[in-house]
């Protein structure tokens, strides 16, 4: 869901054809690579940046105890 929400990559079946098609799309479209790379960075910062996420984790733990 996050890949779709952020337009940060492709979801595909675990079959060689689907994976190859998506690799080819990225190979052929420099702008798409740039956009998805930028969006991936934003996704990582929003969900995996410790400065942002640790506060929420501590808050959840405190609510549980």
Coordinates of N, CA and C in Angstrom, one line a residue:
X1 N 0.8 -1.2 0.0 CA 0.0 0.0 0.0 C 0.9 1.3 0.0
X2 N 2.0 1.2 0.7 CA 2.8 2.4 0.8 C 3.5 2.7 -0.6
X3 N 3.8 1.7 -1.3 CA 4.4 1.9 -2.6 C 3.4 2.6 -3.5
X4 N 2.2 2.2 -3.5 CA 1.1 2.9 -4.3 C 0.8 4.3 -3.8
X5 N 0.7 4.4 -2.4 CA 0.4 5.7 -1.8 C 1.5 6.8 -2.2
X6 N 2.7 6.4 -2.2 CA 3.8 7.3 -2.5 C 4.3 7.2 -3.9
X7 N 3.7 6.4 -4.7 CA 4.2 6.2 -6.1 C 5.7 6.0 -6.0
X8 N 6.1 5.0 -5.2 CA 7.6 4.8 -4.9 C 8.1 3.5 -5.5
X9 N 7.3 2.8 -6.2 CA 7.8 1.5 -6.8 C 6.6 0.7 -7.4
X10 N 6.9 -0.5 -7.7 CA 5.9 -1.4 -8.3 C 5.6 -2.5 -7.4
X11 N 4.3 -2.9 -7.4 CA 3.9 -4.2 -6.8 C 3.7 -5.1 -8.0
X12 N 4.3 -6.3 -7.9 CA 4.1 -7.2 -9.0 C 4.1 -8.6 -8.5
X13 N 3.5 -9.5 -9.3 CA 3.5 -10.9 -8.9 C 4.9 -11.4 -8.9
X14 N 5.1 -12.5 -8.1 CA 6.4 -13.1 -8.0 C 6.7 -14.0 -9.1
X15 N 6.7 -13.4 -10.3 CA 7.0 -14.1 -11.5 C 8.0 -13.3 -12.3
X16 N 8.9 -14.0 -13.0 CA 10.0 -13.3 -13.8 C 9.4 -12.3 -14.8
X17 N 8.3 -12.6 -15.4 CA 7.8 -11.7 -16.5 C 7.4 -10.4 -15.9
X18 N 6.7 -10.4 -14.8 CA 6.2 -9.2 -14.2 C 7.4 -8.3 -13.7
X19 N 8.4 -9.0 -13.0 CA 9.6 -8.3 -12.5 C 10.3 -7.7 -13.7
X20 N 10.5 -8.5 -14.8 CA 11.3 -8.0 -15.9 C 10.6 -6.8 -16.6
X21 N 9.3 -6.9 -16.7 CA 8.5 -5.8 -17.3 C 8.7 -4.5 -16.5
X22 N 8.7 -4.6 -15.2 CA 8.9 -3.4 -14.4 C 10.3 -2.9 -14.4
X23 N 11.3 -3.8 -14.5 CA 12.7 -3.3 -14.6 C 12.8 -2.6 -16.0
X24 N 12.2 -3.1 -17.0 CA 12.3 -2.5 -18.3 C 11.7 -1.1 -18.3
X25 N 10.5 -1.0 -17.6 CA 9.9 0.3 -17.5 C 10.8 1.3 -16.9
X26 N 11.5 0.9 -15.8 CA 12.4 1.9 -15.2 C 13.7 2.1 -16.0
X27 N 14.1 1.1 -16.7 CA 15.3 1.3 -17.6 C 15.0 2.3 -18.7
X28 N 13.8 2.3 -19.2 CA 13.4 3.1 -20.4 C 12.9 4.5 -20.0
X29 N 12.6 4.7 -18.8 CA 12.0 6.0 -18.4 C 12.8 6.7 -17.3
X30 N 13.7 7.5 -17.7 CA 14.5 8.2 -16.7 C 13.7 9.1 -15.8
X31 N 12.7 9.7 -16.3 CA 11.9 10.6 -15.4 C 11.2 9.7 -14.3
X32 N 10.7 8.6 -14.7 CA 10.0 7.7 -13.7 C 11.0 7.2 -12.7
X33 N 12.2 6.9 -13.1 CA 13.2 6.5 -12.1 C 13.5 7.7 -11.1
X34 N 13.6 8.9 -11.6 CA 13.8 10.1 -10.8 C 12.6 10.3 -9.8
X35 N 11.4 10.2 -10.3 CA 10.2 10.5 -9.5 C 10.1 9.4 -8.4
X36 N 10.3 8.2 -8.8 CA 10.1 7.1 -7.8 C 11.3 7.1 -6.8
X37 N 12.4 7.5 -7.2 CA 13.6 7.6 -6.3 C 13.3 8.7 -5.3
X38 N 12.8 9.8 -5.7 CA 12.5 10.9 -4.8 C 11.3 10.5 -3.9
X39 N 10.3 9.8 -4.4 CA 9.2 9.4 -3.6 C 9.7 8.3 -2.6
X40 N 10.6 7.5 -3.0 CA 11.1 6.5 -2.0 C 11.8 7.1 -0.9
X41 N 12.6 8.2 -1.2 CA 13.3 8.9 -0.1 C 12.2 9.5 0.9
X42 N 11.2 10.1 0.4 CA 10.1 10.7 1.2 C 9.5 9.6 2.1
X43 N 9.2 8.5 1.5 CA 8.6 7.3 2.2 C 9.5 6.9 3.3
X44 N 10.8 6.8 3.1 CA 11.7 6.4 4.1 C 11.8 7.4 5.2
X45 N 11.8 8.6 4.9 CA 11.9 9.7 5.9 C 10.6 9.7 6.8
X46 N 9.4 9.5 6.1 CA 8.2 9.5 6.8 C 8.0 8.3 7.8
X47 N 8.4 7.2 7.4 CA 8.1 6.0 8.1 C 9.3 5.3 8.8
X48 N 10.5 5.7 8.4 CA 11.7 5.0 9.0 C 12.7 5.9 9.6
X49 N 12.5 7.2 9.6 CA 13.4 8.1 10.3 C 13.3 8.0 11.8
X50 N 14.3 7.6 12.4 CA 14.2 7.4 13.9 C 13.8 8.7 14.6
X51 N 14.2 9.8 14.2 CA 13.8 11.1 14.9 C 12.3 11.3 14.8
X52 N 11.7 10.8 13.8 CA 10.2 10.9 13.7 C 9.5 9.7 14.3
X53 N 10.0 8.5 14.1 CA 9.2 7.3 14.5 C 9.4 6.9 16.0
X54 N 10.6 7.2 16.6 CA 10.8 6.8 18.0 C 9.8 7.4 18.9
X55 N 9.5 8.7 18.7 CA 8.5 9.4 19.5 C 7.2 8.6 19.5
X56 N 6.7 8.2 18.3 CA 5.5 7.5 18.2 C 5.5 6.1 18.9
X57 N 6.7 5.5 18.8 CA 6.8 4.2 19.4 C 6.7 4.3 20.9
X58 N 7.4 5.3 21.5 CA 7.4 5.5 22.9 C 6.0 5.8 23.4
X59 N 5.4 6.7 22.6 CA 4.0 7.1 23.0 C 3.1 5.8 23.0
X60 N 3.2 5.0 22.0 CA 2.4 3.7 22.0 C 2.7 2.8 23.2
X61 N 3.9 2.7 23.5 CA 4.3 1.9 24.6 C 3.8 2.4 25.9
X62 N 3.9 3.7 26.1 CA 3.3 4.4 27.3 C 1.8 4.2 27.4
X63 N 1.1 4.2 26.3 CA -0.3 4.0 26.3 C -0.7 2.6 26.7
X64 N 0.2 1.6 26.4 CA -0.1 0.2 26.7 C 0.2 -0.1 28.2
X65 N 1.1 0.7 28.8 CA 1.4 0.4 30.3 C 0.7 1.3 31.2

